[in-house]
């Protein structure tokens, strides 16, 4: 059972590791030290649901609805364009007194944004329902398939909590408005780049 578990862990970790909108948002919240645990838990549980669905074979659903990826791409791109614009606007204004003090949006607003980054991202369905689901088919025995799924889900929990709480190591750097300004410019440009990639 060790081999399928390690395969699942390595596969999921490699897919999540790519810099994306969700990771950038978790990093930003981690730097602010606000709602880190519930946000990381939301992201990891969302991945767990999708990974489980992929391993159980529901990746075929996407094949039944060929327009679904395109619809998700449009919705995800629209969300990324708006969020990117908000980050660039915040950088333009340059008022980061609340962030420096460790205050950000409320819990429910943070979780809603985190959920949008997760569930409106068409790539998450490709990664979890498609790629992870496809790789899991090499393990035909129930125990091995279960071990693969547990390994993949574990990777998601390890990654998001490491990112969220590991961001605090950069906290000493984020003590000026200028640092937050640069971070928001970077995040805003990444969001727009991802949005245009979805639309292309």
Short mmCIF file of C-alpha atoms in Angstrom, two decimals:
data_model
loop_
_atom_site.label_atom_id
_atom_site.label_comp_id
_atom_site.label_asym_id
_atom_site.label_seq_id
_atom_site.Cartn_x
_atom_site.Cartn_y
_atom_site.Cartn_z
CA UNK A 1 0.00 0.00 0.00
CA UNK A 2 3.01 2.30 0.38
CA UNK A 3 3.66 2.56 -3.37
CA UNK A 4 0.14 3.68 -4.37
CA UNK A 5 -0.01 6.08 -1.40
CA UNK A 6 3.32 7.68 -2.36
CA UNK A 7 2.24 7.82 -6.00
CA UNK A 8 -0.98 9.60 -5.02
CA UNK A 9 0.87 12.02 -2.75
CA UNK A 10 3.54 12.87 -5.33
CA UNK A 11 1.00 13.26 -8.14
CA UNK A 12 -1.31 15.58 -6.22
CA UNK A 13 1.53 17.60 -4.70
CA UNK A 14 3.12 18.20 -8.11
CA UNK A 15 -0.20 19.38 -9.57
CA UNK A 16 -1.02 21.70 -6.65
CA UNK A 17 2.51 23.13 -6.51
CA UNK A 18 2.08 25.21 -9.68
CA UNK A 19 1.55 28.89 -8.86
CA UNK A 20 -2.10 29.70 -9.32
CA UNK A 21 -4.81 32.04 -8.15
CA UNK A 22 -5.80 29.86 -5.21
CA UNK A 23 -2.21 29.52 -3.98
CA UNK A 24 -1.61 33.27 -4.31
CA UNK A 25 -4.72 33.98 -2.23
CA UNK A 26 -3.72 31.50 0.49
CA UNK A 27 -0.23 33.04 0.53
CA UNK A 28 -1.66 36.55 0.90
CA UNK A 29 -3.91 35.50 3.79
CA UNK A 30 -0.99 33.67 5.39
CA UNK A 31 1.14 36.81 5.20
CA UNK A 32 -1.66 38.80 6.82
CA UNK A 33 -2.14 36.06 9.43
CA UNK A 34 -5.92 36.25 8.98
CA UNK A 35 -8.35 33.29 8.80
CA UNK A 36 -5.48 31.00 7.81
CA UNK A 37 -6.79 27.77 9.36
CA UNK A 38 -10.36 27.90 7.99
CA UNK A 39 -9.12 28.96 4.55
CA UNK A 40 -6.53 26.17 4.35
CA UNK A 41 -9.14 23.70 5.59
CA UNK A 42 -11.62 24.87 2.94
CA UNK A 43 -9.06 24.49 0.14
CA UNK A 44 -7.87 21.08 1.34
CA UNK A 45 -11.42 19.73 1.86
CA UNK A 46 -12.48 21.00 -1.56
CA UNK A 47 -9.54 19.21 -3.12
CA UNK A 48 -10.38 16.09 -1.09
CA UNK A 49 -13.92 16.05 -2.51
CA UNK A 50 -12.69 16.49 -6.08
CA UNK A 51 -9.85 13.98 -5.73
CA UNK A 52 -12.24 11.41 -4.26
CA UNK A 53 -14.62 11.97 -7.16
CA UNK A 54 -11.77 11.56 -9.64
CA UNK A 55 -10.51 8.35 -8.04
CA UNK A 56 -14.04 6.94 -7.94
CA UNK A 57 -14.29 7.46 -11.69
CA UNK A 58 -16.53 10.50 -12.06
CA UNK A 59 -14.04 12.08 -14.45
CA UNK A 60 -16.26 10.63 -17.19
CA UNK A 61 -18.87 13.28 -16.31
CA UNK A 62 -16.71 15.94 -17.94
CA UNK A 63 -16.65 13.89 -21.14
CA UNK A 64 -20.46 13.79 -21.17
CA UNK A 65 -20.70 17.60 -21.20
CA UNK A 66 -18.14 18.90 -23.70
CA UNK A 67 -19.19 22.54 -23.17
CA UNK A 68 -18.62 22.35 -19.40
CA UNK A 69 -14.86 23.15 -19.54
CA UNK A 70 -15.54 26.18 -21.74
CA UNK A 71 -18.29 27.49 -19.45
CA UNK A 72 -16.03 27.05 -16.42
CA UNK A 73 -13.19 28.79 -18.26
CA UNK A 74 -15.39 31.84 -18.98
CA UNK A 75 -16.63 32.04 -15.39
CA UNK A 76 -13.17 31.54 -13.96
CA UNK A 77 -11.61 34.11 -16.28
CA UNK A 78 -14.23 36.72 -15.37
CA UNK A 79 -13.60 36.16 -11.67
CA UNK A 80 -9.81 36.35 -12.11
CA UNK A 81 -10.05 39.57 -14.13
CA UNK A 82 -12.17 41.23 -11.44
CA UNK A 83 -10.02 40.02 -8.54
CA UNK A 84 -6.84 41.02 -10.38
CA UNK A 85 -8.28 44.49 -10.97
CA UNK A 86 -9.14 44.78 -7.26
CA UNK A 87 -5.57 43.89 -6.27
CA UNK A 88 -4.10 46.38 -8.73
CA UNK A 89 -6.53 49.05 -7.51
CA UNK A 90 -5.47 48.33 -3.92
CA UNK A 91 -1.82 48.68 -4.96
CA UNK A 92 -2.62 51.98 -6.68
CA UNK A 93 -4.31 53.33 -3.54
CA UNK A 94 -1.43 52.12 -1.37
CA UNK A 95 -3.39 52.08 1.92
CA UNK A 96 -2.18 49.02 3.80
CA UNK A 97 -2.58 50.06 7.41
CA UNK A 98 -5.06 47.24 8.07
CA UNK A 99 -2.90 44.57 6.41
CA UNK A 100 0.18 45.65 8.33
CA UNK A 101 -1.91 45.44 11.49
CA UNK A 102 -2.99 41.93 10.48
CA UNK A 103 -6.57 42.79 9.56
CA UNK A 104 -8.22 41.72 6.30
CA UNK A 105 -11.72 40.90 5.08
CA UNK A 106 -14.06 39.01 7.42
CA UNK A 107 -14.12 35.23 7.73
CA UNK A 108 -17.11 34.60 5.46
CA UNK A 109 -15.85 36.96 2.76
CA UNK A 110 -12.45 35.25 2.89
CA UNK A 111 -14.01 31.78 2.64
CA UNK A 112 -16.29 32.87 -0.21
CA UNK A 113 -13.29 34.19 -2.13
CA UNK A 114 -11.32 31.01 -1.41
CA UNK A 115 -14.26 28.89 -2.59
CA UNK A 116 -14.49 30.92 -5.80
CA UNK A 117 -10.77 30.46 -6.48
CA UNK A 118 -11.23 26.72 -5.98
CA UNK A 119 -14.53 25.87 -7.65
CA UNK A 120 -14.43 28.41 -10.52
CA UNK A 121 -11.02 27.19 -11.67
CA UNK A 122 -11.50 24.78 -14.59
CA UNK A 123 -7.94 23.49 -14.17
CA UNK A 124 -8.83 22.03 -10.78
CA UNK A 125 -11.32 19.72 -12.50
CA UNK A 126 -8.78 18.72 -15.12
CA UNK A 127 -6.20 17.99 -12.40
CA UNK A 128 -8.45 16.15 -9.96
CA UNK A 129 -11.23 14.54 -11.99
CA UNK A 130 -9.07 14.07 -15.06
CA UNK A 131 -5.38 13.54 -14.33
CA UNK A 132 -5.53 12.17 -10.78
CA UNK A 133 -8.56 10.07 -11.72
CA UNK A 134 -6.75 8.68 -14.76
CA UNK A 135 -3.55 7.88 -12.86
CA UNK A 136 -5.56 6.10 -10.16
CA UNK A 137 -6.82 3.57 -12.74
CA UNK A 138 -3.44 1.82 -12.69
CA UNK A 139 -4.38 0.55 -9.24
CA UNK A 140 -7.19 -1.95 -9.69
CA UNK A 141 -7.31 -3.47 -6.21
CA UNK A 142 -9.67 -1.63 -3.85
CA UNK A 143 -7.03 -1.30 -1.12
CA UNK A 144 -4.44 0.12 -3.51
CA UNK A 145 -6.93 2.57 -5.03
CA UNK A 146 -7.92 3.69 -1.52
CA UNK A 147 -4.25 4.17 -0.57
CA UNK A 148 -3.69 6.23 -3.73
CA UNK A 149 -6.67 8.45 -2.88
CA UNK A 150 -5.55 8.90 0.72
CA UNK A 151 -2.05 9.83 -0.46
CA UNK A 152 -3.41 12.39 -2.92
CA UNK A 153 -5.75 13.95 -0.35
CA UNK A 154 -2.93 14.06 2.21
CA UNK A 155 -0.78 16.02 -0.25
CA UNK A 156 -3.47 18.69 -0.48
CA UNK A 157 -3.66 19.10 3.30
CA UNK A 158 0.13 19.19 3.66
CA UNK A 159 0.52 21.73 0.86
CA UNK A 160 -2.16 24.24 1.84
CA UNK A 161 -1.37 24.26 5.55
CA UNK A 162 2.36 24.54 4.81
CA UNK A 163 1.70 27.44 2.44
CA UNK A 164 -0.71 29.22 4.76
CA UNK A 165 1.37 28.96 7.90
CA UNK A 166 4.75 28.96 6.15
CA UNK A 167 3.91 32.40 4.73
CA UNK A 168 4.47 33.78 8.23
CA UNK A 169 8.19 33.27 7.71
CA UNK A 170 7.96 36.17 5.26
CA UNK A 171 6.00 38.32 7.71
CA UNK A 172 9.06 40.38 8.80
CA UNK A 173 9.45 41.49 5.17
CA UNK A 174 5.79 42.53 4.93
CA UNK A 175 5.95 45.33 7.51
CA UNK A 176 5.74 48.20 5.03
CA UNK A 177 3.03 49.45 2.70
CA UNK A 178 5.54 49.22 -0.16
CA UNK A 179 5.99 45.47 0.33
CA UNK A 180 2.22 44.89 0.31
CA UNK A 181 1.94 47.13 -2.74
CA UNK A 182 4.47 45.03 -4.67
CA UNK A 183 2.73 41.82 -3.59
CA UNK A 184 -0.64 43.07 -4.82
CA UNK A 185 0.82 44.19 -8.15
CA UNK A 186 2.36 40.74 -8.58
CA UNK A 187 -0.86 38.96 -7.60
CA UNK A 188 -2.96 41.22 -9.83
CA UNK A 189 -0.73 40.54 -12.86
CA UNK A 190 -0.72 36.78 -12.15
CA UNK A 191 -4.54 36.81 -11.97
CA UNK A 192 -4.80 38.61 -15.30
CA UNK A 193 -2.25 36.31 -16.93
CA UNK A 194 -4.22 33.26 -15.73
CA UNK A 195 -7.48 34.81 -16.96
CA UNK A 196 -6.07 35.44 -20.45
CA UNK A 197 -4.64 31.94 -20.48
CA UNK A 198 -8.11 30.55 -19.74
CA UNK A 199 -9.64 32.61 -22.56
CA UNK A 200 -6.97 31.74 -25.13
#
